[in-house]
Amino acid sequence: MNDKTDFTQGSILKKLALFMLPILGALVLQAAYGAVDLLVVGRFGTTAGLSGVSTGSQVLNLVTFVVIQLAMGITVLIARYLGEKKQEQIGAVLGGGAIVFTILALILLVLLVCFARPISVLMQAPSEALAATTSYVRICGCGILFIVAYNLLAAIFRGLGDSRSPLLFVLVACIVNIIGDLVFVAGLHMDASGAALATVLAQAVSVVFALCILAKKELPFTITKADFRLNAQCRKFLSIGLPLALQECLTQISFLALCAFVNRLGLTASSGYGVACKIVSFAMLIPSALMQSMASFVAQNVGAGNPKRARQSMLTGIGIGLVFGCCVFVLVLLKGDLLTGIFSTDAEVVQNGFAYLKGFAPETILTAVLFSMVGYFNGNNQTLWVMIQGLTQTLLVRLPLAYFMSIQPDASLTKIGLAAPVSTAVGIVLNVLFFIYFQRKLAKASAQRT
């Protein structure tokens, strides 16, 4: 490791910020090319197409975020081996990971292509937007191999302490996606199908670019053909990533259910919610970047036997998140109508989007605390706990509360939006209690060793 990728020494704030910024940049660009789909369809397509992209992207988000969380196991394991000075183990991690994620991608390909329409019906897509939603899901399903490959490669680079290369991958994808949207949607008037084609094309180009960089990169390990098999390292990274993936899967399913609740309120509510979700994706960028960077940062220090520095990095992350979270809260709460107006010229869609943001706004502050703690526990290989707390707040708080709000006679997107910050507040309480327990456990283990 060089000084830039060694997180066990030096200023925590400086190194965490330098490592996090490229991750944040990658997330911004990733959110941007997702937002471009909605923006271009909103400007040059139809309201049905806008709803189709909105609902279809919720399905794609489920798949993408589950893959990201599963790949977190590879990120943490690589960082742990670097901290322990066991670089010779990394080749088997990458080879086994390639096999596991290829199998996963093939399964997802069959599901999304063959069951695109039943999935769209299950999402309660408005009848006017059913065809557009089905088309979006099916086309993105055809390109799922590229989406899975990109997220696996990004996880590998982050585990190696390199957060800049994934930024370049997303930059390339963003540029290609913008060009694709303008050609397919604005030029050829393909509506939601054009947006899906642009997304798949962008991911394919970014994967090729990522493989070229990986092939030329000076790596601190060797990888051979023998590593490309289901090996012992697969069990290790799956034991870390599977709880996170299961939690993320159920969490995203809850968001799909939430989307279905909103879809029952009508086409403009569905489109407004979709626009609001794009604003939300930008609002969550800094907490998400902190969570991803925290896992690598903490894992290295745990591997190096420095739990105190790992704790300090978590507190530093919370501080960074709170500063930016308060700023985003004010922006979303007071200027949400201007933000939603970027994506649609339909006044009713804009007002529906703003209504949801009013209820959601406190979430921008609360996630600053929650996501940094989750990143800390991920880096400590406490992913089973992360799964338990995530499922508790999602299945026992967010989803029931959102459903309850949606069936009220005076149901509104603002009330439905409140379910997110309420569930996150519960999650924070649970994580603080577990943090106290975990520190006592570490102290007891340290005393026994001495």
Coordinates of C-alpha atoms in Angstrom, one line a residue:
M1 CA 0.0 0.0 0.0
N2 CA 1.2 3.6 -0.6
D3 CA 0.5 6.5 1.7
K4 CA -2.7 7.5 -0.1
T5 CA -4.3 4.0 0.3
D6 CA -2.9 3.4 3.9
F7 CA -5.8 4.4 6.2
T8 CA -4.0 3.2 9.4
Q9 CA -1.9 6.4 9.8
G10 CA -2.2 10.1 9.4
S11 CA -5.1 12.5 9.7
I12 CA -8.4 10.7 9.8
L13 CA -10.4 13.7 8.5
K14 CA -8.0 14.4 5.6
K15 CA -7.7 10.7 4.5
L16 CA -11.4 10.0 4.9
A17 CA -12.3 13.1 2.9
L18 CA -9.8 12.4 0.2
F19 CA -11.0 8.8 -0.1
M20 CA -14.7 9.8 0.1
L21 CA -14.6 12.6 -2.4
P22 CA -14.1 10.4 -5.5
I23 CA -16.8 8.0 -4.2
L24 CA -19.1 11.0 -3.8
G25 CA -18.2 12.1 -7.3
A26 CA -19.0 8.7 -8.7
L27 CA -22.4 8.6 -6.8
V28 CA -23.2 12.1 -8.1
L29 CA -22.5 11.1 -11.7
Q30 CA -24.4 7.8 -11.2
A31 CA -27.4 9.7 -9.8
A32 CA -27.0 12.2 -12.6
Y33 CA -27.3 9.8 -15.5
G34 CA -30.3 8.2 -13.7
A35 CA -31.8 11.7 -13.4
V36 CA -31.0 12.5 -17.1
D37 CA -33.3 9.6 -18.1
L38 CA -36.2 11.2 -16.2
L39 CA -35.3 14.7 -17.3
V40 CA -35.2 13.9 -21.0
V41 CA -38.3 11.7 -20.9
G42 CA -40.0 14.5 -18.9
R43 CA -39.1 17.1 -21.5
F44 CA -39.4 15.1 -24.7
G45 CA -41.6 12.1 -23.9
T46 CA -45.0 11.5 -22.4
T47 CA -46.4 11.5 -18.9
A48 CA -46.9 7.7 -19.3
G49 CA -43.3 7.4 -20.3
L50 CA -42.2 9.4 -17.3
S51 CA -44.2 7.1 -15.0
G52 CA -42.8 4.1 -16.8
V53 CA -39.2 5.2 -16.2
S54 CA -40.1 6.1 -12.6
T55 CA -41.6 2.7 -11.8
G56 CA -39.1 0.7 -13.9
S57 CA -36.1 2.4 -12.3
Q58 CA -37.4 1.4 -8.9
V59 CA -37.1 -2.2 -10.0
L60 CA -33.6 -1.6 -11.4
N61 CA -32.6 0.1 -8.2
L62 CA -33.6 -3.0 -6.3
V63 CA -31.3 -5.1 -8.4
T64 CA -28.4 -2.6 -8.4
F65 CA -28.4 -1.9 -4.7
V66 CA -28.6 -5.6 -3.8
V67 CA -25.5 -6.2 -6.0
I68 CA -23.7 -3.3 -4.4
Q69 CA -24.3 -4.6 -0.9
L70 CA -23.3 -8.2 -1.9
A71 CA -20.1 -6.7 -3.4
M72 CA -19.4 -4.9 -0.1
G73 CA -18.2 -8.3 1.1
I74 CA -15.5 -8.2 -1.5
T75 CA -14.6 -4.6 -0.6
V76 CA -14.3 -5.4 3.1
L77 CA -12.4 -8.6 2.7
I78 CA -9.8 -7.0 0.3
A79 CA -9.3 -4.1 2.7
R80 CA -9.0 -6.5 5.7
Y81 CA -6.3 -8.5 3.8
L82 CA -4.4 -5.3 3.0
G83 CA -4.5 -4.3 6.7
E84 CA -3.3 -7.7 7.7
K85 CA -0.6 -7.7 5.1
K86 CA -2.1 -10.8 3.4
Q87 CA -2.1 -9.6 -0.2
E88 CA -1.6 -13.2 -1.5
Q89 CA -5.2 -14.0 -0.6
I90 CA -6.7 -11.3 -2.8
G91 CA -6.4 -13.1 -6.1
A92 CA -8.7 -15.9 -4.9
V93 CA -11.2 -13.3 -3.7
L94 CA -11.4 -11.7 -7.1
G95 CA -11.5 -15.0 -9.0
G96 CA -14.2 -16.5 -6.8
G97 CA -16.1 -13.2 -6.9
A98 CA -16.1 -13.2 -10.7
I99 CA -17.7 -16.6 -10.8
V100 CA -20.4 -15.9 -8.1
F101 CA -21.4 -12.6 -9.7
T102 CA -21.6 -14.1 -13.2
I103 CA -24.0 -16.7 -11.9
L104 CA -26.0 -14.0 -10.2
A105 CA -26.1 -11.9 -13.4
L106 CA -27.4 -14.8 -15.5
I107 CA -30.2 -15.5 -13.0
L108 CA -31.2 -11.8 -13.0
L109 CA -31.2 -11.8 -16.8
V110 CA -33.8 -14.5 -17.0
L111 CA -36.0 -13.1 -14.3
L112 CA -36.1 -9.5 -15.6
V113 CA -36.5 -10.4 -19.3
C114 CA -39.0 -13.2 -18.9
F115 CA -41.1 -11.7 -16.1
A116 CA -40.9 -8.0 -17.0
R117 CA -44.7 -7.6 -17.5
P118 CA -45.7 -9.5 -14.3
I119 CA -43.2 -7.4 -12.3
S120 CA -44.7 -4.2 -13.8
V121 CA -48.3 -5.4 -12.9
L122 CA -47.1 -6.3 -9.4
M123 CA -45.8 -2.8 -9.1
Q124 CA -49.3 -1.6 -9.9
A125 CA -48.0 0.6 -12.7
P126 CA -50.9 2.8 -14.0
S127 CA -52.6 1.2 -16.9
E128 CA -51.6 4.0 -19.2
A129 CA -47.9 3.4 -18.3
L130 CA -47.9 -0.5 -18.1
A131 CA -46.4 -1.0 -21.6
A132 CA -43.7 1.7 -21.0
T133 CA -42.8 0.1 -17.6
T134 CA -42.6 -3.4 -19.0
S135 CA -40.4 -2.2 -21.9
Y136 CA -38.0 -0.3 -19.5
V137 CA -37.6 -3.3 -17.2
R138 CA -37.1 -5.8 -20.1
I139 CA -34.5 -3.7 -21.9
C140 CA -32.5 -3.0 -18.7
G141 CA -32.7 -6.8 -17.9
C142 CA -31.0 -7.5 -21.2
G143 CA -28.1 -5.4 -20.0
I144 CA -27.9 -6.7 -16.4
L145 CA -24.6 -8.4 -17.1
F146 CA -23.0 -5.0 -17.5
I147 CA -24.7 -3.5 -14.5
V148 CA -23.5 -6.4 -12.3
A149 CA -19.9 -6.3 -13.7
Y150 CA -19.6 -2.6 -13.2
N151 CA -20.5 -2.7 -9.5
L152 CA -18.2 -5.7 -8.9
L153 CA -15.3 -3.8 -10.5
A154 CA -16.0 -0.7 -8.4
A155 CA -16.1 -2.8 -5.2
I156 CA -12.7 -4.3 -6.1
F157 CA -11.1 -0.9 -6.6
R158 CA -12.6 0.5 -3.4
G159 CA -11.3 -2.4 -1.5
L160 CA -7.8 -1.6 -2.8
G161 CA -8.2 1.9 -1.5
D162 CA -8.6 3.4 -5.0
S163 CA -11.8 5.4 -5.1
R164 CA -10.7 7.5 -8.1
S165 CA -11.0 4.8 -10.8
P166 CA -14.7 4.1 -10.2
L167 CA -15.2 7.9 -10.6
L168 CA -13.8 7.7 -14.1
F169 CA -16.0 4.7 -14.9
V170 CA -19.1 6.5 -14.0
L171 CA -18.0 9.7 -15.8
V172 CA -17.7 7.7 -19.0
A173 CA -21.1 6.1 -18.3
C174 CA -22.7 9.4 -17.6
I175 CA -21.4 11.0 -20.9
V176 CA -22.6 8.0 -22.9
N177 CA -26.0 7.9 -21.2
I178 CA -26.6 11.6 -21.9
I179 CA -25.7 11.2 -25.6
G180 CA -27.9 8.0 -25.7
D181 CA -30.9 9.8 -24.1
L182 CA -30.7 12.7 -26.5
V183 CA -30.4 10.3 -29.5
F184 CA -33.0 7.7 -28.5
V185 CA -35.6 9.9 -26.6
A186 CA -35.2 13.4 -27.9
G187 CA -34.2 12.4 -31.4
L188 CA -35.9 9.1 -32.2
H189 CA -38.8 9.7 -29.7
M190 CA -38.5 6.2 -28.2
D191 CA -39.8 7.4 -24.8
A192 CA -39.1 5.0 -21.9
S193 CA -37.6 2.4 -24.2
G194 CA -35.0 4.9 -25.4
A195 CA -34.0 5.8 -21.8
A196 CA -33.5 2.1 -21.0
L197 CA -31.3 1.6 -24.1
A198 CA -29.2 4.6 -23.2
T199 CA -28.7 3.2 -19.7
V200 CA -27.6 -0.3 -20.9
L201 CA -25.3 1.2 -23.5
A202 CA -23.7 3.5 -20.9
Q203 CA -23.0 0.6 -18.5
A204 CA -21.5 -1.6 -21.3
V205 CA -19.0 1.1 -22.3
S206 CA -18.1 1.8 -18.6
V207 CA -17.4 -1.9 -18.0
V208 CA -15.0 -2.1 -21.0
F209 CA -13.3 1.0 -19.8
A210 CA -13.0 -0.4 -16.2
L211 CA -11.5 -3.7 -17.4
C212 CA -8.9 -1.8 -19.4
I213 CA -7.8 0.2 -16.4
L214 CA -7.7 -2.9 -14.2
A215 CA -5.5 -4.7 -16.7
K216 CA -3.0 -1.8 -16.7
K217 CA -3.1 -1.1 -13.0
E218 CA -0.1 -2.1 -10.8
L219 CA -1.7 -4.5 -8.4
P220 CA -0.3 -5.6 -4.9
F221 CA -1.2 -9.2 -5.7
T222 CA -1.2 -11.8 -8.5
I223 CA -4.3 -13.5 -10.0
T224 CA -4.1 -16.8 -11.9
K225 CA -6.6 -18.9 -13.9
A226 CA -6.8 -21.3 -10.9
D227 CA -8.3 -18.5 -8.9
F228 CA -11.4 -18.4 -11.1
R229 CA -13.5 -21.0 -9.3
L230 CA -15.8 -21.4 -6.3
N231 CA -13.1 -21.3 -3.6
A232 CA -12.9 -20.8 0.2
Q233 CA -12.8 -17.0 -0.3
C234 CA -16.3 -17.1 -1.7
R235 CA -17.7 -18.3 1.6
K236 CA -15.8 -15.5 3.4
F237 CA -17.0 -12.6 1.3
L238 CA -20.5 -14.1 1.0
S239 CA -20.7 -14.3 4.8
I240 CA -20.1 -10.6 4.9
G241 CA -22.1 -9.6 1.8
L242 CA -25.1 -11.9 2.0
P243 CA -26.7 -10.3 5.2
L244 CA -26.2 -6.9 3.6
A245 CA -27.7 -8.0 0.3
L246 CA -30.7 -9.7 2.0
Q247 CA -31.3 -6.6 4.0
E248 CA -31.0 -4.4 1.0
C249 CA -33.3 -6.7 -1.1
L250 CA -36.1 -6.5 1.5
T251 CA -35.5 -2.7 1.9
Q252 CA -35.8 -2.1 -1.8
I253 CA -38.9 -4.4 -1.9
S254 CA -40.4 -2.1 0.7
F255 CA -39.6 0.9 -1.6
L256 CA -41.3 -1.0 -4.5
A257 CA -44.3 -1.5 -2.2
L258 CA -44.2 2.2 -1.4
C259 CA -44.1 2.9 -5.1
A260 CA -47.2 0.6 -5.5
F261 CA -49.0 2.5 -2.7
V262 CA -48.3 5.8 -4.5
N263 CA -49.3 4.4 -7.9
R264 CA -52.8 3.8 -6.5
L265 CA -53.1 7.6 -6.1
G266 CA -53.0 8.1 -9.8
L267 CA -50.7 8.9 -12.8
T268 CA -49.6 12.4 -11.7
A269 CA -48.9 11.1 -8.1
S270 CA -46.8 8.3 -9.6
S271 CA -44.9 10.7 -11.8
G272 CA -44.4 13.2 -9.0
Y273 CA -43.1 10.5 -6.7
G274 CA -40.7 9.3 -9.3
V275 CA -39.4 12.9 -9.7
A276 CA -39.1 13.2 -5.9
C277 CA -37.1 9.9 -5.8
K278 CA -34.5 11.4 -8.1
I279 CA -34.2 14.4 -5.8
V280 CA -33.9 12.0 -2.8
S281 CA -31.1 10.1 -4.6
F282 CA -29.1 13.3 -4.8
A283 CA -29.9 14.2 -1.2
M284 CA -28.6 10.8 0.0
L285 CA -25.3 11.0 -1.8
I286 CA -23.0 12.2 1.0
P287 CA -24.4 9.7 3.6
S288 CA -24.0 7.0 1.0
A289 CA -20.5 8.0 0.1
L290 CA -19.6 8.1 3.9
M291 CA -21.0 4.6 4.4
Q292 CA -19.1 3.1 1.5
S293 CA -15.8 4.8 2.3
M294 CA -16.3 4.0 6.0
A295 CA -16.3 0.3 5.4
S296 CA -12.9 0.3 3.7
F297 CA -11.5 2.8 6.2
V298 CA -12.6 0.8 9.3
A299 CA -11.7 -2.6 7.8
Q300 CA -8.1 -1.6 7.3
N301 CA -7.8 -0.3 10.8
V302 CA -9.5 -3.4 12.3
G303 CA -7.1 -5.6 10.2
A304 CA -4.2 -3.6 11.6
G305 CA -5.4 -4.0 15.2
N306 CA -6.4 -0.4 15.7
P307 CA -10.0 -0.4 16.9
K308 CA -9.7 3.1 18.5
R309 CA -8.9 4.7 15.2
A310 CA -11.8 2.8 13.6
R311 CA -14.2 4.4 16.2
Q312 CA -12.7 7.8 15.6
S313 CA -13.3 7.5 11.9
M314 CA -17.0 6.8 12.5
L315 CA -17.4 9.9 14.7
T316 CA -15.5 11.9 12.0
G317 CA -17.9 10.6 9.4
I318 CA -21.0 11.5 11.5
G319 CA -19.7 15.1 11.9
I320 CA -19.1 15.5 8.2
G321 CA -22.5 14.1 7.4
L322 CA -24.3 16.3 9.8
V323 CA -22.8 19.5 8.4
F324 CA -23.9 18.7 4.9
G325 CA -27.2 17.1 6.0
C326 CA -28.4 20.3 7.6
C327 CA -27.7 22.2 4.4
V328 CA -29.5 19.7 2.3
F329 CA -32.5 19.6 4.7
V330 CA -33.0 23.4 4.3
L331 CA -32.7 23.2 0.5
V332 CA -35.2 20.3 0.1
L333 CA -37.7 21.6 2.6
L334 CA -37.8 25.2 1.3
K335 CA -36.9 24.9 -2.4
G336 CA -38.3 21.4 -3.2
D337 CA -40.7 22.8 -5.8
L338 CA -37.8 24.4 -7.8
L339 CA -35.9 21.1 -7.7
T340 CA -38.8 19.0 -8.9
G341 CA -39.6 21.6 -11.6
I342 CA -36.2 20.7 -13.2
F343 CA -37.6 17.3 -14.2
S344 CA -41.1 18.1 -15.3
T345 CA -43.1 21.0 -16.8
D346 CA -46.4 19.6 -15.5
A347 CA -47.5 21.7 -12.5
E348 CA -49.4 18.9 -10.9
V349 CA -46.5 16.5 -11.1
V350 CA -44.2 19.2 -9.6
Q351 CA -46.5 19.8 -6.7
N352 CA -46.9 16.1 -6.0
G353 CA -43.1 15.7 -6.0
F354 CA -42.7 18.7 -3.6
A355 CA -45.4 17.2 -1.3
Y356 CA -43.4 14.0 -0.9
L357 CA -40.2 15.9 -0.2
K358 CA -41.8 17.9 2.6
G359 CA -42.4 14.7 4.6
F360 CA -39.0 13.2 3.6
A361 CA -36.8 16.2 4.5
P362 CA -35.8 15.2 8.0
E363 CA -34.3 12.0 6.6
T364 CA -31.4 14.1 5.1
I365 CA -30.1 14.8 8.6
L366 CA -30.8 11.5 10.3
T367 CA -29.1 9.4 7.7
A368 CA -25.8 11.3 8.4
V369 CA -25.7 9.5 11.7
L370 CA -27.2 6.1 10.6
F371 CA -25.1 5.5 7.5
S372 CA -21.8 6.3 9.2
M373 CA -22.6 3.8 12.0
V374 CA -23.7 1.2 9.4
G375 CA -20.3 1.7 7.6
Y376 CA -18.5 1.2 10.9
F377 CA -20.3 -2.0 11.6
N378 CA -19.7 -3.3 8.0
G379 CA -16.0 -2.6 8.4
N380 CA -16.1 -4.6 11.7
N381 CA -17.7 -7.6 9.9
Q382 CA -20.9 -7.1 11.9
T383 CA -23.1 -7.4 8.8
L384 CA -25.6 -9.7 10.5
W385 CA -26.4 -6.9 12.9
V386 CA -26.7 -4.4 10.0
M387 CA -29.2 -6.8 8.4
I388 CA -31.2 -7.2 11.6
Q389 CA -31.5 -3.4 12.3
G390 CA -32.2 -2.7 8.7
L391 CA -35.0 -5.2 8.4
T392 CA -36.5 -4.0 11.8
Q393 CA -36.8 -0.4 10.7
T394 CA -38.0 -1.3 7.2
L395 CA -40.5 -4.1 7.9
L396 CA -41.7 -3.0 11.3
V397 CA -41.7 0.8 10.8
R398 CA -41.3 2.3 7.4
L399 CA -43.5 -0.1 5.4
P400 CA -46.4 -0.4 7.9
L401 CA -46.4 3.4 8.5
A402 CA -46.3 4.2 4.7
Y403 CA -49.2 1.8 4.1
F404 CA -51.2 3.2 7.0
M405 CA -50.7 6.8 5.6
S406 CA -51.7 5.7 2.1
I407 CA -55.1 4.3 3.0
Q408 CA -56.2 7.3 5.0
P409 CA -59.2 9.3 3.5
D410 CA -56.9 12.4 3.4
A411 CA -53.9 10.4 2.1
S412 CA -51.1 12.6 0.8
L413 CA -47.5 12.2 -0.4
T414 CA -46.3 14.3 2.5
K415 CA -47.7 11.9 5.0
I416 CA -46.3 8.9 3.1
G417 CA -42.9 10.6 3.0
L418 CA -42.8 10.9 6.8
A419 CA -42.3 7.1 7.0
A420 CA -38.6 7.4 6.0
P421 CA -37.3 9.7 8.8
V422 CA -39.4 7.9 11.4
S423 CA -37.9 4.5 10.5
T424 CA -34.4 6.0 10.4
A425 CA -34.8 7.5 13.9
V426 CA -35.7 4.0 15.1
G427 CA -32.6 2.7 13.4
I428 CA -30.3 5.2 15.1
V429 CA -31.6 4.2 18.5
L430 CA -31.0 0.5 17.7
N431 CA -27.5 1.1 16.4
V432 CA -26.5 3.3 19.4
L433 CA -27.6 0.5 21.8
F434 CA -25.6 -2.1 19.7
F435 CA -22.6 0.2 19.5
I436 CA -22.5 0.3 23.4
Y437 CA -22.8 -3.5 23.5
F438 CA -20.1 -4.0 20.8
Q439 CA -17.6 -1.7 22.6
R440 CA -18.1 -3.6 25.8
K441 CA -17.5 -6.9 23.9
L442 CA -14.3 -5.5 22.4
A443 CA -13.0 -4.3 25.7
K444 CA -13.7 -7.7 27.3
A445 CA -11.9 -9.5 24.5
S446 CA -8.9 -7.1 24.9
A447 CA -8.8 -7.6 28.6
Q448 CA -8.8 -11.4 28.2
R449 CA -5.9 -11.2 25.7
T450 CA -3.8 -9.2 28.2

